[in-house]
Coordinates of C-alpha atoms and ligand atoms in Angstrom, one line a residue:
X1 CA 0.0 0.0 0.0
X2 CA 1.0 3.6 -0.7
X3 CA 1.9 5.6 2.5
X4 CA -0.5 8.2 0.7
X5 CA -3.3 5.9 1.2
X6 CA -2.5 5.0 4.8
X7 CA -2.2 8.4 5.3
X8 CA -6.0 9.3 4.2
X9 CA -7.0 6.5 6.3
X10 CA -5.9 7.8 9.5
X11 CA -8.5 9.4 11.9
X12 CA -6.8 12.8 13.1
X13 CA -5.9 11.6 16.5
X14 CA -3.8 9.2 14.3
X15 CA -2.5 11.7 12.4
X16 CA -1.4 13.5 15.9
X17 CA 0.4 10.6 16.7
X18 CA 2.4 10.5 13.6
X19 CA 3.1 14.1 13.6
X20 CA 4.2 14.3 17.5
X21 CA 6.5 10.5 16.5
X22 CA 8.1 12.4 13.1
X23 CA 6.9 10.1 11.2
X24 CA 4.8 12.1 8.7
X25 CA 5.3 16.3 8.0
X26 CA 1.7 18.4 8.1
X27 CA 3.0 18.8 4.5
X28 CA 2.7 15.1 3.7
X29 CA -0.6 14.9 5.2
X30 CA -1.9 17.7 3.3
X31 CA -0.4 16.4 -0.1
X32 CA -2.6 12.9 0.8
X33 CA -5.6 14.7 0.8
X34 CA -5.1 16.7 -2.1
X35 CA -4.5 14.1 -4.3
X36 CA -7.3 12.0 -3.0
X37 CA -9.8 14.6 -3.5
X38 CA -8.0 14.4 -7.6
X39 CA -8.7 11.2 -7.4
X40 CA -12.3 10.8 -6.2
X41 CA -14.0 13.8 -5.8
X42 CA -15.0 14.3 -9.2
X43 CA -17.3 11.1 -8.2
X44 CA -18.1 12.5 -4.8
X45 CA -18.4 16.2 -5.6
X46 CA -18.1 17.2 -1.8
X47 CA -15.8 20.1 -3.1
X48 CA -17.3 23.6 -4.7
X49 CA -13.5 24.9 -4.3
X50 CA -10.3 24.7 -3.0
X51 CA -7.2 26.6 -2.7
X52 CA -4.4 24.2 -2.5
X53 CA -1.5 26.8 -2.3
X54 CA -3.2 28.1 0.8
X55 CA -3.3 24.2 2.1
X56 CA 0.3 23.5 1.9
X57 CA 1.7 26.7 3.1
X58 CA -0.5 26.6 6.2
X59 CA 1.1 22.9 6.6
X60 CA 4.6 24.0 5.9
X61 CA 4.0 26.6 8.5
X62 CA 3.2 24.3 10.8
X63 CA 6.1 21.9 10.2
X64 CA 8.1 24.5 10.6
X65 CA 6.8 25.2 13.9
X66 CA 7.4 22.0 15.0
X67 CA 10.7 21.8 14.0
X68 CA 11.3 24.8 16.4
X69 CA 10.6 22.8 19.7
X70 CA 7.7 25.1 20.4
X71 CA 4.7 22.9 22.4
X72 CA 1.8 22.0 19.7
X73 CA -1.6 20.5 20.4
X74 CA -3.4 18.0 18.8
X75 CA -4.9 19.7 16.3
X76 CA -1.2 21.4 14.8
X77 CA -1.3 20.4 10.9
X78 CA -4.1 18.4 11.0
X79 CA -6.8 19.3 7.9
X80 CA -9.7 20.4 8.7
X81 CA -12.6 21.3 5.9
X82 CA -15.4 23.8 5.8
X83 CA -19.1 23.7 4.5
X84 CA -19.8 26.9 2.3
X85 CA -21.2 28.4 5.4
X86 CA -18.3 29.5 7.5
X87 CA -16.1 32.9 6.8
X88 CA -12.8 32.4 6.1
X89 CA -10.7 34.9 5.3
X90 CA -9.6 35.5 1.8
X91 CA -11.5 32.5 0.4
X92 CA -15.1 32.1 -1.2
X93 CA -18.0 32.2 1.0
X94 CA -21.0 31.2 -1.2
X95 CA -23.3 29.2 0.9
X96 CA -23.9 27.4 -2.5
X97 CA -26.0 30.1 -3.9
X98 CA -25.7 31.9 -7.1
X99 CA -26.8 34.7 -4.7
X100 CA -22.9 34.5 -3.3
X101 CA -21.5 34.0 -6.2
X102 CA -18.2 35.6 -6.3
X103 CA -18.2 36.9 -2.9
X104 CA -14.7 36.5 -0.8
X105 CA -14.7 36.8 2.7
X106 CA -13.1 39.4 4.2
X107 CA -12.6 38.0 8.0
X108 CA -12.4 34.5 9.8
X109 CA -15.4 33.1 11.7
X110 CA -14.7 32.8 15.7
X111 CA -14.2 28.4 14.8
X112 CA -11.7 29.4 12.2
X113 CA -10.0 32.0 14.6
X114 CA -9.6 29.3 17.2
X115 CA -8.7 26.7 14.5
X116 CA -6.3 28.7 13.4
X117 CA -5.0 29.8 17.0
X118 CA -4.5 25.8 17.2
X119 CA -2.5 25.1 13.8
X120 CA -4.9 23.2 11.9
X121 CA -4.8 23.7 8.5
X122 CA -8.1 25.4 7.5
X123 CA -9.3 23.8 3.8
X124 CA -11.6 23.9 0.9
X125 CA -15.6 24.9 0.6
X126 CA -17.6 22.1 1.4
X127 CA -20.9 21.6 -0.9
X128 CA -24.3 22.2 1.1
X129 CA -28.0 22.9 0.4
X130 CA -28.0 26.8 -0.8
X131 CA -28.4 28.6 2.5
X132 CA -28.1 25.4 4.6
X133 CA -31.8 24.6 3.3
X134 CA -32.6 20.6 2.8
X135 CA -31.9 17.7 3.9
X136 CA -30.1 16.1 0.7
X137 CA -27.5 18.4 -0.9
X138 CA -29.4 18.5 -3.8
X139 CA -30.3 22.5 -3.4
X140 CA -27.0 23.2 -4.2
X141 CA -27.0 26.1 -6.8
X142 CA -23.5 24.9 -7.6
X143 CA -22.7 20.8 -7.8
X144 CA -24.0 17.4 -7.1
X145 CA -23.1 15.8 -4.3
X146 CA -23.2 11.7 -4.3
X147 CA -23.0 9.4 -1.6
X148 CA -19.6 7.8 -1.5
X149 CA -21.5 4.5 -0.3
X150 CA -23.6 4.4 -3.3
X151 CA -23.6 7.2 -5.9
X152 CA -27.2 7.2 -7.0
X153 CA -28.1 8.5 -3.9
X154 CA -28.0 11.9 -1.8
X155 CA -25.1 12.2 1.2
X156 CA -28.0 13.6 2.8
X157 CA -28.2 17.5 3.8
X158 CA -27.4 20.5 4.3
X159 CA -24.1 19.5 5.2
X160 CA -24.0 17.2 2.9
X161 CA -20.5 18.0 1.8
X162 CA -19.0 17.8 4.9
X163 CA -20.3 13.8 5.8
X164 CA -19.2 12.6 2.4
X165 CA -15.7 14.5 2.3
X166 CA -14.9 12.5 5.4
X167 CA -16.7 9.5 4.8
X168 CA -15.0 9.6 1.2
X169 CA -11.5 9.9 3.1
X170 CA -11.1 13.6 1.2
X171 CA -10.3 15.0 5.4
X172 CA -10.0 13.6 8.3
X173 CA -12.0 16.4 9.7
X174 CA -15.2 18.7 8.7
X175 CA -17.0 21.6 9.8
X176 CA -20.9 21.9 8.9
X177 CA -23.6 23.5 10.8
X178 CA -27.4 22.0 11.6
X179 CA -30.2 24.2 12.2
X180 CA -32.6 21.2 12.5
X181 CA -30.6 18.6 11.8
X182 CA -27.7 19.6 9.2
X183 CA -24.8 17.9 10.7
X184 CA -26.9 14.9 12.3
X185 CA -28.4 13.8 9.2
X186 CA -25.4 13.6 6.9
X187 CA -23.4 12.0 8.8
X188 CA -26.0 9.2 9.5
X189 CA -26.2 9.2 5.8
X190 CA -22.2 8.8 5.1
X191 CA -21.3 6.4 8.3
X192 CA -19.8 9.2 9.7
X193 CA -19.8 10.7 13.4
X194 CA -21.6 14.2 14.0
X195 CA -22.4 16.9 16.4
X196 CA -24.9 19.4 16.9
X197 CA -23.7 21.0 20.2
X198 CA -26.2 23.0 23.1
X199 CA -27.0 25.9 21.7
X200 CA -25.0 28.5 22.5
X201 CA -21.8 25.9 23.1
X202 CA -20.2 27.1 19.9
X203 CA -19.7 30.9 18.4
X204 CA -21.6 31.6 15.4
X205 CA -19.8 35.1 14.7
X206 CA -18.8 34.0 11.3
X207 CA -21.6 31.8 10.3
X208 CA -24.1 32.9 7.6
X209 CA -27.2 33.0 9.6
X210 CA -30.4 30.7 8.4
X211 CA -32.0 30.9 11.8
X212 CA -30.1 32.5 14.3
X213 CA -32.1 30.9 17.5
X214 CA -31.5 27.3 16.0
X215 CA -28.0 27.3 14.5
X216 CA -25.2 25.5 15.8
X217 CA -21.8 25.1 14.3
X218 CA -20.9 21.4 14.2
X219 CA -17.5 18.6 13.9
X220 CA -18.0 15.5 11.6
X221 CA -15.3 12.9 11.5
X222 CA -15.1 9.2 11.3
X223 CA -14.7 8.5 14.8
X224 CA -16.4 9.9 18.4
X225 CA -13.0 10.5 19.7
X226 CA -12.2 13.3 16.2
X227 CA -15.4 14.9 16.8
X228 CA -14.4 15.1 20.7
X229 CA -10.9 17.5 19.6
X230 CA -12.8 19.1 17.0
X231 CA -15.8 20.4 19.1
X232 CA -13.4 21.2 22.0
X233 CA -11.2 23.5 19.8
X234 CA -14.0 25.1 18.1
X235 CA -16.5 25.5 21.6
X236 CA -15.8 28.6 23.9
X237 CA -17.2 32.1 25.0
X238 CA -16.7 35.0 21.9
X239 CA -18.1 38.1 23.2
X240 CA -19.6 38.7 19.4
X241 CA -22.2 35.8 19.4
X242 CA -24.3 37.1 22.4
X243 CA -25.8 34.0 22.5
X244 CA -22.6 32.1 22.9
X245 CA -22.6 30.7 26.9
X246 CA -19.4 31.4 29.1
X247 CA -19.0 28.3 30.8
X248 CA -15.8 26.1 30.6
X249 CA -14.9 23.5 27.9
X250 CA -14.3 20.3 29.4
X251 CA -11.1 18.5 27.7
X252 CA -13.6 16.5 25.6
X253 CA -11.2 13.9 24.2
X254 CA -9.2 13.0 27.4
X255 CA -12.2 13.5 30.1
X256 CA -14.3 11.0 28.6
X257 CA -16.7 9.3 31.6
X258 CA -15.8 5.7 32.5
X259 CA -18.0 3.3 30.4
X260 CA -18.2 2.2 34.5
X261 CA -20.6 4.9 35.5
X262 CA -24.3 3.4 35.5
X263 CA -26.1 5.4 33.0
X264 CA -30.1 5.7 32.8
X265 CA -31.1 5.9 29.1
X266 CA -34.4 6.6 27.6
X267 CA -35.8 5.5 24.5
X268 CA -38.8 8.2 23.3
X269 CA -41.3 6.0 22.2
X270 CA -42.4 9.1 19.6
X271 CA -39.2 8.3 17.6
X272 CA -39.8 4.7 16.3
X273 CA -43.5 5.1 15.1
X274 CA -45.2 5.4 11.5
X275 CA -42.7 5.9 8.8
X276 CA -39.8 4.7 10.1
X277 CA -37.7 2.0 7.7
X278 CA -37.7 -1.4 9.0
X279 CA -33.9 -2.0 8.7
X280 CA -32.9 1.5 10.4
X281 CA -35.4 0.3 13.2
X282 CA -33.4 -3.0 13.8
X283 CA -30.1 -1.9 13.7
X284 CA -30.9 1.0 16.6
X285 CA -32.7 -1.6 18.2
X286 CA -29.9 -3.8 18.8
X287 CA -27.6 -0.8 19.9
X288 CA -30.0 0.2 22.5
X289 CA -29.8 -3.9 23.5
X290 CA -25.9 -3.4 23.9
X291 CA -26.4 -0.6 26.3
X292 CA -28.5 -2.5 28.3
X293 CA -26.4 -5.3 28.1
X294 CA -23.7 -3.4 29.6
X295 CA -25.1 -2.4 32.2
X296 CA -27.4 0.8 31.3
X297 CA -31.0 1.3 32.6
X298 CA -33.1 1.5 29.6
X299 CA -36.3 2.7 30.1
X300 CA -38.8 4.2 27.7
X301 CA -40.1 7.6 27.6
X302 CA -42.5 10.1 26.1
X303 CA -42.0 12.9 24.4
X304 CA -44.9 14.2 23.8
X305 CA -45.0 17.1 21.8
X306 CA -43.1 15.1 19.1
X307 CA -45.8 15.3 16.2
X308 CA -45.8 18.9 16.0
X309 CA -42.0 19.8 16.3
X310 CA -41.5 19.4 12.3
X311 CA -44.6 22.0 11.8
X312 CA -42.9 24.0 14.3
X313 CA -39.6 23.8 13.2
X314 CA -40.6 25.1 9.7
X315 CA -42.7 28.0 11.0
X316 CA -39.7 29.4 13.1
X317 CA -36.9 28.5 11.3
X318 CA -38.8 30.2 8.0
X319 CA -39.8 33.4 9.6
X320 CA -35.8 33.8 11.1
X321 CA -34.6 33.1 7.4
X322 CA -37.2 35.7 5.9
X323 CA -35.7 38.3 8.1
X324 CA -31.7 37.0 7.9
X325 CA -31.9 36.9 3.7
X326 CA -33.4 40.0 3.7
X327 CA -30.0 41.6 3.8
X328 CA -29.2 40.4 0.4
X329 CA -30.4 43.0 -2.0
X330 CA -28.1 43.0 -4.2
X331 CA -26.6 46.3 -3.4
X332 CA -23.7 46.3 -1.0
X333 CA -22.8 42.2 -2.1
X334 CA -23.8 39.5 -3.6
X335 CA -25.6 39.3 -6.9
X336 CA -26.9 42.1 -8.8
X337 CA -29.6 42.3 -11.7
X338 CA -28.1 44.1 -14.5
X339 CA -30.9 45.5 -15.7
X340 CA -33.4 47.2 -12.8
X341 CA -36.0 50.0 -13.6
X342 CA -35.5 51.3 -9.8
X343 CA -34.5 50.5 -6.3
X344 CA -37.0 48.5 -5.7
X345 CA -37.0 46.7 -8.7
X346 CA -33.4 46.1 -8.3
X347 CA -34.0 44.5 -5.4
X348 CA -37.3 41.9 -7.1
X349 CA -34.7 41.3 -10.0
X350 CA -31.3 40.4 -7.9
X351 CA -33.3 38.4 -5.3
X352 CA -35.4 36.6 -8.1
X353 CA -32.2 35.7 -9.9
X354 CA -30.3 35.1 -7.2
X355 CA -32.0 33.0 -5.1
X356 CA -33.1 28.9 -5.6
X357 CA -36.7 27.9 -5.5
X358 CA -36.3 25.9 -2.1
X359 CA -35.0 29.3 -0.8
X360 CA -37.4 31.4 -2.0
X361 CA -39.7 29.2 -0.9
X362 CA -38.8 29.5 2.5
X363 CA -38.5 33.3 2.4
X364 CA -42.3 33.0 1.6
X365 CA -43.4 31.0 4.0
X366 CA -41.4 32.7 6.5
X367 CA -43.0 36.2 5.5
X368 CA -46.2 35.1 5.5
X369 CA -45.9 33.7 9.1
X370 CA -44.6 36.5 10.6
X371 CA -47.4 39.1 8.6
X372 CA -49.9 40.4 10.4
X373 CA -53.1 38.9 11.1
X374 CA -51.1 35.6 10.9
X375 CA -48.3 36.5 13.8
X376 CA -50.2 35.4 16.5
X377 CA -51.9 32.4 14.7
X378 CA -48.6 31.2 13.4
X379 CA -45.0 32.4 14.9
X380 CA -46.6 33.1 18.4
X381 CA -48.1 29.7 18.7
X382 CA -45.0 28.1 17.4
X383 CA -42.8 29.9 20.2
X384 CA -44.9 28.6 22.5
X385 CA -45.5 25.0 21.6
X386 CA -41.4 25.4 21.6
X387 CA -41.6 26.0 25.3
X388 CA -43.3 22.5 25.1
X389 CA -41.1 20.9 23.2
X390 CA -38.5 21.8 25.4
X391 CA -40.0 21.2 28.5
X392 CA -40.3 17.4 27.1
X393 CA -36.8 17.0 27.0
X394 CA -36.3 18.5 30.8
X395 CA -39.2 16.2 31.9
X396 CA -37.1 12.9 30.3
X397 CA -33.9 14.1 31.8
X398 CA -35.1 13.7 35.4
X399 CA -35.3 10.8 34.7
X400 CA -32.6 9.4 32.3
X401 CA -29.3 10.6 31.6
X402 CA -29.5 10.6 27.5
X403 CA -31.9 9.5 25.1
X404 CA -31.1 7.3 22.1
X405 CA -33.3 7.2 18.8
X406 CA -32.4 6.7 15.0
X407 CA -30.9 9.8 13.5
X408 CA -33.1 9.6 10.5
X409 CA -35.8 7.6 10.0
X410 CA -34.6 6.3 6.3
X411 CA -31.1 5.4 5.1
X412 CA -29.8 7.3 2.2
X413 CA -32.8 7.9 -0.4
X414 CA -32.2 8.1 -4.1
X415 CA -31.4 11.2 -6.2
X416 CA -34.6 12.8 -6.9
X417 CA -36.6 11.1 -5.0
X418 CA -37.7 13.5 -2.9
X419 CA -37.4 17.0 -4.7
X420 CA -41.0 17.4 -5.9
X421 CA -42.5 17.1 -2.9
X422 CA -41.0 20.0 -0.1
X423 CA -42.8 18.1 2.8
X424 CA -41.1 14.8 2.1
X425 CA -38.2 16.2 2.1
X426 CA -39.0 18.5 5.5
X427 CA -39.7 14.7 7.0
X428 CA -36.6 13.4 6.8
X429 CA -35.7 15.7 9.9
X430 CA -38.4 14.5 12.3
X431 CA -35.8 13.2 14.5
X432 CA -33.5 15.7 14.8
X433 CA -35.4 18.8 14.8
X434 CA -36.7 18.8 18.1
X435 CA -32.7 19.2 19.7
X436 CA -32.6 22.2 17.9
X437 CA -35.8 24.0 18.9
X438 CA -35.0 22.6 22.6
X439 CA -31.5 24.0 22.3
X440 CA -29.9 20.1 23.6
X441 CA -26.6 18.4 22.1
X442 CA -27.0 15.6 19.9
X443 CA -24.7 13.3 18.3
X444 CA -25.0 10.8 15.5
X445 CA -22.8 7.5 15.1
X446 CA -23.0 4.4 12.7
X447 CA -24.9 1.7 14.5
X448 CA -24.9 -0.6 11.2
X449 CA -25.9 -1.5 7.3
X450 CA -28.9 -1.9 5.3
X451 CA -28.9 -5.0 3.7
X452 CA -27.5 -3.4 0.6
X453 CA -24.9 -1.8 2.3
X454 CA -25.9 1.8 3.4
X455 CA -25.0 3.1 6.8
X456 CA -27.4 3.4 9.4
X457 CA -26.9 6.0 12.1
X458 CA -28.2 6.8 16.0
X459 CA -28.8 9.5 17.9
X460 CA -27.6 10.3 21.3
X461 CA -29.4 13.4 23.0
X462 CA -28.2 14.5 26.1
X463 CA -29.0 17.3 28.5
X464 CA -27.9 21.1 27.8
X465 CA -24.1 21.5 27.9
X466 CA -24.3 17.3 28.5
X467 CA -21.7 16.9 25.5
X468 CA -19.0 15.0 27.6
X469 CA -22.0 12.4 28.3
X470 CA -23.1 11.7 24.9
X471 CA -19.6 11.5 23.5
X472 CA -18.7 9.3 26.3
X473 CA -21.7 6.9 25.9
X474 CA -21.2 7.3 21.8
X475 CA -17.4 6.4 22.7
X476 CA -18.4 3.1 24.5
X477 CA -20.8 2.0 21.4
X478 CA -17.9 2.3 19.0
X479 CA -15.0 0.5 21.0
X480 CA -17.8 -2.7 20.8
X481 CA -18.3 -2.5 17.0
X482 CA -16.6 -1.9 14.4
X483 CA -19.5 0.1 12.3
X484 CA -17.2 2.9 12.4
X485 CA -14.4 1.2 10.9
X486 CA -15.7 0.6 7.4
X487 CA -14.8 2.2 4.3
X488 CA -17.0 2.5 1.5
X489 CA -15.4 1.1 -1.8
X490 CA -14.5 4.1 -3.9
Ligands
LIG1 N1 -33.2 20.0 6.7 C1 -33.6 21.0 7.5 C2 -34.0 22.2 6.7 O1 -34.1 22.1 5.6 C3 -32.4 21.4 8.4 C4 -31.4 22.1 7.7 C5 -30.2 22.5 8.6 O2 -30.1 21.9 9.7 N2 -29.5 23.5 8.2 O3 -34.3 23.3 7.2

């Protein structure tokens, strides 16, 4: 086997290893990954850019770092790629919109700051639904993304991107962002591992806003320990995210909990009802059976405000949108109609042209709910059925520690399958939704195959700011299998 092909295959904790031995340069690394994304993302399509110049001389800086003696953490030339989302300086930040098109950030996000602070190499622009709206990718205004475990079918979305770059062995680590599901989703999707952290956990100075009371910056990687560095180098108080928490980050990779503690799990009954796919249904199944097995208290719970979380989910998360794309207009950035009678027709003609249908469709929907005569029937019910939502998951935390449910209640669904109906695409996030609206951390891990070979992922919820639990328990589930471990054949 090449060493280039070893390389690719190493989670970044690996990588660390190599680095700290002398065994491999950040260049090396870097030079892996490049040419594997040569080699296979013209299959995958994970990448809308990349600025390989900028790649290498970040990893020769660090090299060179390390050849001074001076102390480095984990993270010190280790890759690390970003969804579309995410301002970094000097690069493209598109969101996959035409809308963008063009448009070069002019400062770093507060996650790119810190990344950068730690000397991982900050890389590519990472396909995504245009404005982080979808759940398959395929609202890219830009390129297709395919899942690397079967091509005629979606990576799943928005982050879409993000999962299959690291399930495709592109990075060892990824950025993405879920607003009701984002980061969950895809990596379920791609047999990856990913985060949505509490709300709040993470700075979202930097990230393009979709709806600013639900969006969390999240890590995908292939293993629970990865997403563990990642999320403790990104987390932290930035006084310009007012909603970002001060409270300490816990060393999330090295203060994992003993797998000896006695955790009480719950299992909401709401999440395995109608609609659910038989096979996703077994294989979480059995990975509930191996917590109890070792030792857990499973017990079943109700959440009971479940059915309406996806109606409320798509009332508030469209009314925050219509307000946060209202800044583009087409006159300070972003696209412009050439030809416009007056202002305000410049502004109909560069957000007609500019914007996707899915978008626009949201922008709609959101407007509407937030008009008035509908405020209070709408947006003002939604906030406070919210309250209930949330309330659920404090109720269930009396009494369990975390909650486990399937990420998503289908495997990977074909291309197309889903784009001409908007509400069976807005399904596919039924089980994720409700962390965001309740502001709770939620991880997603491969818990097994379909018969034909797709990955099949579970959710672990856990209390606000519980991320050390749910990594921990998530950490336990993959030293007993080896779900994790496989690669799909590219
Ligand atoms: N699929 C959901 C939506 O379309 C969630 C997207 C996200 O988390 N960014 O809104």
């Amino acid at each position: 086997m090449k060493m280039a092909d070893q390389i690719v295959e190493k989670t970044a904790i690996e990588l660390g290893t190599l680095l700290a031995d002398g065994q491999v340069s950040s260049v090396e690394i870097m030079r892996a990954h490049l040419d594997r994304v040569r080699e296979v993302d013209e299959r995958v399509g994970a990448f809308i850019s990349l600025d390989e110049q900028d790649a290498l001389a970040q990893a020769a800086t660090s090299d060179e770092r390390r050849k001074s003696g001076a102390p480095l953490g984990p993270l010190d030339g280790i890759p690390v790629a970003i969804k579309d989302v995410l301002a970094v300086r000097g690069q493209p930040l598109g969101c996959a919109s035409r809308m963008l098109k063009g448009f070069v950030s002019p400062y770093d996000a507060h996650v790119i700051e810190q990344l950068r602070g730690q000397g991982a190499i900050v890389w590519g622009r990472l396909n995504m639904d245009e404005f982080a709206m979808g759940s398959s990718t395929e609202n890219s205004a830009l390129r297709v993304t395919s899942n690397p475990w079967d091509f005629e079918r979606v990576p799943g979305g928005s982050s879409g991107g993000s999962a299959a770059s690291v399930a495709a062995l592109e990075t060892p680590l990824a950025l993405g962002s879920d607003t009701g599901g984002s980061v969950r989703q895809p990596a379920s999707f791609c047999g990856v591992v990913g985060m949505k952290p509490t709300y709040g956990r993470v700075s979202r100075y930097g990230l393009v806003a979709f709806a600013s009371s639900l969006d969390q910056v999240g890590p995908v990687a292939r293993s629970v320990d990865d997403v563990a560095l990642l999320l403790g180098a990104v987390a932290g108080h930035d006084g310009r995210d007012s909603t970002s928490v001060d409270q300490v980050v816990p060393d999330y990779f090295r203060e994992a909990i003993s797998a000896d503690r006695k955790w009480r799990l719950g299992v909401p009954k709401e999440y395995f009802g109608a609609g659910i796919d038989p096979e996703v249904k077994v294989a979480v199944d059995k990975a509930i059976e191996f917590f109890s097995r070792a030792g857990c208290e499973v017990s079943e719970v109700s959440l009971p405000n479940t059915e309406v979380a996806v109606a409320t989910y798509y009332i508030i998360a469209t009314a925050e949108a219509s307000s946060n794309l209202a800044r583009y207009d087409g006159v300070r950035y972003g696209h412009r109609a050439a030809k416009a009678e007056d202002g305000v027709d410049l502004y109909f003609q560069s957000r007609a042209e500019g914007f996707g249908p899915e978008v626009k469709r949201r922008i709609i929907l959101g407007t509407y709910v937030l008009s008035s005569g509908y405020y209070d029937a709408y947006y003002l019910r939604a906030q406070k059925v919210r309250t209930l939502i949330r309330q659920d998951f404090l109720n269930a935390f009396e009494k369990v520690d975390a909650l486990l449910t399937p990420t998503s209640p289908v495997p990977a669904f074909r291309k197309g399958e889903r784009t001409s109906d908007p509400l069976e695409m807005y399904l596919c996030d039924i089980y994720t939704i409700s962390a965001n609206l309740a502001g709770i951390p939620g991880l997603s891990i491969p818990c097994g195959f379909t018969q034909s070979g797709l990955p099949i992922g579970m959710q672990i919820l856990g209390r606000p700011f519980g991320e050390r639990e749910i990594l921990s328990l998530g950490k336990q589930f993959e030293i007993g299998h080896e779900f994790a471990e496989r690669r799909p054949n590219l």
